[in-house]
PDB file of C-alpha atoms in Angstrom:
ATOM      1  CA  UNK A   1       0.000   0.000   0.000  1.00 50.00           C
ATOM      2  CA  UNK A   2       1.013   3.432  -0.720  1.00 52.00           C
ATOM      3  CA  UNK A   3       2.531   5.310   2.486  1.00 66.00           C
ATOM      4  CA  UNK A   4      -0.123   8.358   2.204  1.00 85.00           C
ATOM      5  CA  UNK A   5      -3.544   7.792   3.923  1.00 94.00           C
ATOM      6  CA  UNK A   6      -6.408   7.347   1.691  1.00 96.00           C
ATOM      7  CA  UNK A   7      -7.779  10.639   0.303  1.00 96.00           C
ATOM      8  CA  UNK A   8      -5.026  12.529   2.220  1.00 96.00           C
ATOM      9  CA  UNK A   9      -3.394  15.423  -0.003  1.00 96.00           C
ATOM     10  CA  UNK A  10       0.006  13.519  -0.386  1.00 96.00           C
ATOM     11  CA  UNK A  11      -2.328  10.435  -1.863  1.00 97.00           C
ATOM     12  CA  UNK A  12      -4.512  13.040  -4.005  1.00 98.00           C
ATOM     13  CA  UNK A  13      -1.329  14.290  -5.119  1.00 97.00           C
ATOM     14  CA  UNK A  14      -0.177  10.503  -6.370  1.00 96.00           C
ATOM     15  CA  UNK A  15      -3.192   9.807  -8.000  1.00 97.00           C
ATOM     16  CA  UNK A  16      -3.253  13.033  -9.840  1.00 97.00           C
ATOM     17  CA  UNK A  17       0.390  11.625 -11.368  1.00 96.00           C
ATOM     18  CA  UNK A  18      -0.842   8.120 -12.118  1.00 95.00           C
ATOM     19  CA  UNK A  19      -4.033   9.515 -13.880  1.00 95.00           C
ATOM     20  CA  UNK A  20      -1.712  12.364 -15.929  1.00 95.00           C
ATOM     21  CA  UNK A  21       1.143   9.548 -16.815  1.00 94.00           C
ATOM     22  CA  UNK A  22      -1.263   6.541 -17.588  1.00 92.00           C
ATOM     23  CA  UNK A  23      -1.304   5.536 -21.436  1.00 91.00           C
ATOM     24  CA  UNK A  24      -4.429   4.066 -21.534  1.00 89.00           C
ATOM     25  CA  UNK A  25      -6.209   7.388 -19.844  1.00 88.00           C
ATOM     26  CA  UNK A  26      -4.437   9.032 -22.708  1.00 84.00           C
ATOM     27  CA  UNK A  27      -5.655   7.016 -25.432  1.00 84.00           C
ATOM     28  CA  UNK A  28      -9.383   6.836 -23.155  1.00 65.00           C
ATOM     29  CA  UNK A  29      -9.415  10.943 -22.490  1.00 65.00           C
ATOM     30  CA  UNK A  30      -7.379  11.798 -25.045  1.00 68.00           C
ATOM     31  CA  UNK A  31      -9.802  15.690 -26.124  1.00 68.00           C
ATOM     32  CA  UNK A  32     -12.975  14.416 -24.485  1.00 82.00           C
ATOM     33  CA  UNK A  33     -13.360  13.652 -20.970  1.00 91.00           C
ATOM     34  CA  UNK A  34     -13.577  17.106 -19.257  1.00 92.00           C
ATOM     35  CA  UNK A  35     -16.561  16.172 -16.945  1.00 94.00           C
ATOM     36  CA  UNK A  36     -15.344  17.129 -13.393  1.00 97.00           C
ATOM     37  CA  UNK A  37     -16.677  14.469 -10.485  1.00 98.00           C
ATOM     38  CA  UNK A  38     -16.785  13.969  -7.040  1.00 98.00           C
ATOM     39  CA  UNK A  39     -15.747  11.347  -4.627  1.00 98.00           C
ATOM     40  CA  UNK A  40     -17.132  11.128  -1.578  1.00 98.00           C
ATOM     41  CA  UNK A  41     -15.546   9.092   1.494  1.00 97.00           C
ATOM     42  CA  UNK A  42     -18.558   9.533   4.676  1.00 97.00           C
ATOM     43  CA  UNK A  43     -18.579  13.481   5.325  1.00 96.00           C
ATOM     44  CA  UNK A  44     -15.541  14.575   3.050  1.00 97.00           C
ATOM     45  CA  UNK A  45     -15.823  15.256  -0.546  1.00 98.00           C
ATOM     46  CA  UNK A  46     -13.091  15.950  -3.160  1.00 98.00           C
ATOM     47  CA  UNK A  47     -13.674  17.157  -6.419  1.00 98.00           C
ATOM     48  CA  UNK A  48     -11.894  15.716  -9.178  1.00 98.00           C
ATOM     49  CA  UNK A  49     -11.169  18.570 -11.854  1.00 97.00           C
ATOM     50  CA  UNK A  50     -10.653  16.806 -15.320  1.00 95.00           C
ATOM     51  CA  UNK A  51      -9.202  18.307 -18.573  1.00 93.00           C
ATOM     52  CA  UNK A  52      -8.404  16.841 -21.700  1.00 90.00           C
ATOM     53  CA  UNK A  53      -8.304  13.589 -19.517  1.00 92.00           C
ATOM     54  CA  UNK A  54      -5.971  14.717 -17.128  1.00 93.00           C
ATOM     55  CA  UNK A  55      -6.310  15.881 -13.466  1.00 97.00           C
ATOM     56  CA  UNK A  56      -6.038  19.710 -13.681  1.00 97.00           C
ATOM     57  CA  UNK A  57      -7.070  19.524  -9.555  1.00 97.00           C
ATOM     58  CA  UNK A  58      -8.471  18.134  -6.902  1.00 98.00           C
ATOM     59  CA  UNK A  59     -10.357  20.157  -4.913  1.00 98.00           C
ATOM     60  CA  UNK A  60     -11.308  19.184  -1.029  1.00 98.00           C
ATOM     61  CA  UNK A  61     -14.281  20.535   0.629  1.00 96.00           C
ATOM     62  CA  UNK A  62     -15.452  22.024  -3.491  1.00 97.00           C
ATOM     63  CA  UNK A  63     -18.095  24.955  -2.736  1.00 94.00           C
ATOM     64  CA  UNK A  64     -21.143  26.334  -4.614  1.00 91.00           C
ATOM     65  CA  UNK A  65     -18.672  28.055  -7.376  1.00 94.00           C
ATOM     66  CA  UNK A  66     -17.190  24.461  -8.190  1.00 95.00           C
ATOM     67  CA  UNK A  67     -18.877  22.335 -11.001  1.00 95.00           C
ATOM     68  CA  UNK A  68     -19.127  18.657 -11.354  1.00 97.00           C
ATOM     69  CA  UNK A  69     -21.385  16.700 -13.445  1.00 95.00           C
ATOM     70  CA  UNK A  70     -21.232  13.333 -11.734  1.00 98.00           C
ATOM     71  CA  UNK A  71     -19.793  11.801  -8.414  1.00 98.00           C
ATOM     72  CA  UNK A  72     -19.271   9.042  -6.393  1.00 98.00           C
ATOM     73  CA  UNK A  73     -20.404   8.485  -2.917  1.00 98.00           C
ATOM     74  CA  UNK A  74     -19.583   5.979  -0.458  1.00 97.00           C
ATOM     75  CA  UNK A  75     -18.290   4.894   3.477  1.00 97.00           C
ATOM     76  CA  UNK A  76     -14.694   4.890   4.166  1.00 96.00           C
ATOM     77  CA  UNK A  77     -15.292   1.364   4.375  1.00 96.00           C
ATOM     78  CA  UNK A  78     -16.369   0.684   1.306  1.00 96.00           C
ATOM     79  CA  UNK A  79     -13.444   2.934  -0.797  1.00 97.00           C
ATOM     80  CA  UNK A  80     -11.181   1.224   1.124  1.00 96.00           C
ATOM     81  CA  UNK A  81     -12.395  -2.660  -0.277  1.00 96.00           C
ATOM     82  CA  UNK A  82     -12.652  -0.677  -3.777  1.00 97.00           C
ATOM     83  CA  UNK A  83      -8.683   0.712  -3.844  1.00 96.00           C
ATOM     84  CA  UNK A  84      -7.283  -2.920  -2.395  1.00 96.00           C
ATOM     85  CA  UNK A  85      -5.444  -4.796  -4.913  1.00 93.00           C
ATOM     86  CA  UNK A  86      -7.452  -7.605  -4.913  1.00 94.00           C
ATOM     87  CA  UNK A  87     -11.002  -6.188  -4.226  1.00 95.00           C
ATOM     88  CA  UNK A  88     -13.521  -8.588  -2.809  1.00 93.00           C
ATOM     89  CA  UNK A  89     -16.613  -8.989  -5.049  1.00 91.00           C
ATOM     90  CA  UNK A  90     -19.059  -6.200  -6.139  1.00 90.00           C
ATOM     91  CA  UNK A  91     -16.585  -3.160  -4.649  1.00 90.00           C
ATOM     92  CA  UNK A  92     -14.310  -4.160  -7.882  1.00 91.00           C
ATOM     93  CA  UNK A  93     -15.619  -1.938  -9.900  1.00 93.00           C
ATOM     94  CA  UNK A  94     -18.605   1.042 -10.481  1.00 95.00           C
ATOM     95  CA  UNK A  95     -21.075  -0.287 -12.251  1.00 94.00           C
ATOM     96  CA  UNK A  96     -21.290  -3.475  -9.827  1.00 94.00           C
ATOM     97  CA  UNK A  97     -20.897  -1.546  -6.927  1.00 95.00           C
ATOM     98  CA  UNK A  98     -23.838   0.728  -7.365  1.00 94.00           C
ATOM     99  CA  UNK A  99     -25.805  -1.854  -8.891  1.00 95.00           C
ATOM    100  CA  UNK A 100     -25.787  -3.611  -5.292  1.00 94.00           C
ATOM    101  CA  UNK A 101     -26.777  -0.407  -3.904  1.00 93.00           C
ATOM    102  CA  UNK A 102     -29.126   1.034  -6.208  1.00 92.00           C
ATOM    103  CA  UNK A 103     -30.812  -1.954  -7.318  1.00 94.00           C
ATOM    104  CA  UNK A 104     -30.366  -4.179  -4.530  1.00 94.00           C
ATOM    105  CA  UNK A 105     -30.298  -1.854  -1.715  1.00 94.00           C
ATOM    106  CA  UNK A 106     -27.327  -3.042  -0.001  1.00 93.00           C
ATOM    107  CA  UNK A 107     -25.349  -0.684   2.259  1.00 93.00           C
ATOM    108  CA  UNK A 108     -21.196  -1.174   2.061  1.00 93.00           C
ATOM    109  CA  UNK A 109     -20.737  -0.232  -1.492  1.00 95.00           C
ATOM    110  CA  UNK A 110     -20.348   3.146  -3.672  1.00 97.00           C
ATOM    111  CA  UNK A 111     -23.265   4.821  -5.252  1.00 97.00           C
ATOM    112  CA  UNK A 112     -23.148   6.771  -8.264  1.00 98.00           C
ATOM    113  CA  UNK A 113     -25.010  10.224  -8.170  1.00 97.00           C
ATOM    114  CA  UNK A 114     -25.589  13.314 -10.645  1.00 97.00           C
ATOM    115  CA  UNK A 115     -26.511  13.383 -14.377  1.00 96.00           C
ATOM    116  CA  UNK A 116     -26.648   9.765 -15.527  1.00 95.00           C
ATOM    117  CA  UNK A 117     -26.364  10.721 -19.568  1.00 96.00           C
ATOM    118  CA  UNK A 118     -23.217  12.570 -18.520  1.00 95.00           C
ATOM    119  CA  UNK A 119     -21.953   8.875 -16.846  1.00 96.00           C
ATOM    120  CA  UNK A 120     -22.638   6.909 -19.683  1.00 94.00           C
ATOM    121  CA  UNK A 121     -20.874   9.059 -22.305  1.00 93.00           C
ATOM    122  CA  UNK A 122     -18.328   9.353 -20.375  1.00 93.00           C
ATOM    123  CA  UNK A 123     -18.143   5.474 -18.775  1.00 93.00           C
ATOM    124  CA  UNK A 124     -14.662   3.901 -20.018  1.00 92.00           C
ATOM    125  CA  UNK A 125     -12.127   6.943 -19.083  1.00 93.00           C
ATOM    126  CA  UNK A 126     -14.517   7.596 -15.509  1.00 95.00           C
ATOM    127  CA  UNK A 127     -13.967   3.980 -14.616  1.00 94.00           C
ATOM    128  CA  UNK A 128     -10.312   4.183 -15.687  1.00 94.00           C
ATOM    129  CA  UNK A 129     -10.004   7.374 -13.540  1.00 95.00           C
ATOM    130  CA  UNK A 130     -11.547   5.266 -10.883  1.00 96.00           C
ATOM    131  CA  UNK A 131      -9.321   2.145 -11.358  1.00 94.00           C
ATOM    132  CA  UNK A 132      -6.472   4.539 -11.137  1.00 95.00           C
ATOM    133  CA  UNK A 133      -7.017   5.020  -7.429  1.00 96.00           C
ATOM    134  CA  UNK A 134      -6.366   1.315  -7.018  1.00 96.00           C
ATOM    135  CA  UNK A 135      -3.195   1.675  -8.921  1.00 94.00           C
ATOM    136  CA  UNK A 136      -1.892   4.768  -7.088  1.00 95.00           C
ATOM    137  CA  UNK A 137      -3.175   3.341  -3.334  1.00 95.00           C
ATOM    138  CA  UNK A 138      -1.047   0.042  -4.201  1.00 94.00           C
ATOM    139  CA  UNK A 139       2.224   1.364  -5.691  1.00 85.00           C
ATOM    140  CA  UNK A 140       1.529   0.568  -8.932  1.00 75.00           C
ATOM    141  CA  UNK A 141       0.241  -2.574  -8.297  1.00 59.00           C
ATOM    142  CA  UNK A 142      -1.694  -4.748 -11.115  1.00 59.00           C
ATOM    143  CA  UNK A 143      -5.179  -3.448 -12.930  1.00 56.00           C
TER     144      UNK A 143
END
């Protein structure tokens, strides 16, 4: 595991790196995704500024003035099963997660929240984004 604390500036300041660096986000990003999001961990939210694919920012605590057209919400918890290495089952990924929330109304797993079009279009370089916190929160470790 990485040495910063999960969602701590040091560890925003990693995955902002391993998002900007990562081929595949390149190739995924490359001119479109400029959608900003949100995570949330319990009580603290961080806003994730995107541009041209790459993390411009990451705002903590983002106010009124900030936009963001999509987000992520879950427990401590649960971000913590979703960065491990090996995730266990239905915190590996988004769509699975949420599903089991949304759909099956299961607490322990992240929920996805805003404007759903603005997801969808946007799906395979937001999930990569998301993956990427795995990556930086284990050194690098496998995807």
């Amino acid at each position: 595991m990485t040495e910063a604390e999960l969602a701590s500036h040091e560890w925003w300041e990693q995955y902002k790196e391993t998002v900007n660096s990562d081929p595949e986000m390149q190739v995924r990003g490359h001119d479109r995704f400029d959608e900003n999001f949100y995570v949330q961990l319990d009580d603290e939210r961080f806003l994730v500024a995107m541009d041209d694919g790459k993390v411009s920012e990451v705002i903590p605590n983002p106010g009124l003035n900030q936009e963001w057209s999509f987000g992520v919400e879950g427990g401590r918890g649960a971000w913590e099963e979703f960065v491990r290495e090996v995730p266990p089952a239905f915190n590996h990924e988004i769509i699975a997660s949420n599903y089991r929330t949304q759909v099956k109304g299961e607490s322990g797993h992240l929920q996805l929240t805003g404007n759903n079009r603005q997801i969808f279009q946007n799906l395979r370089p937001f999930q990569r984004a998301l993956d990427l916190m795995r990556h930086t929160h284990n050194n690098g470790g496998n995807l």
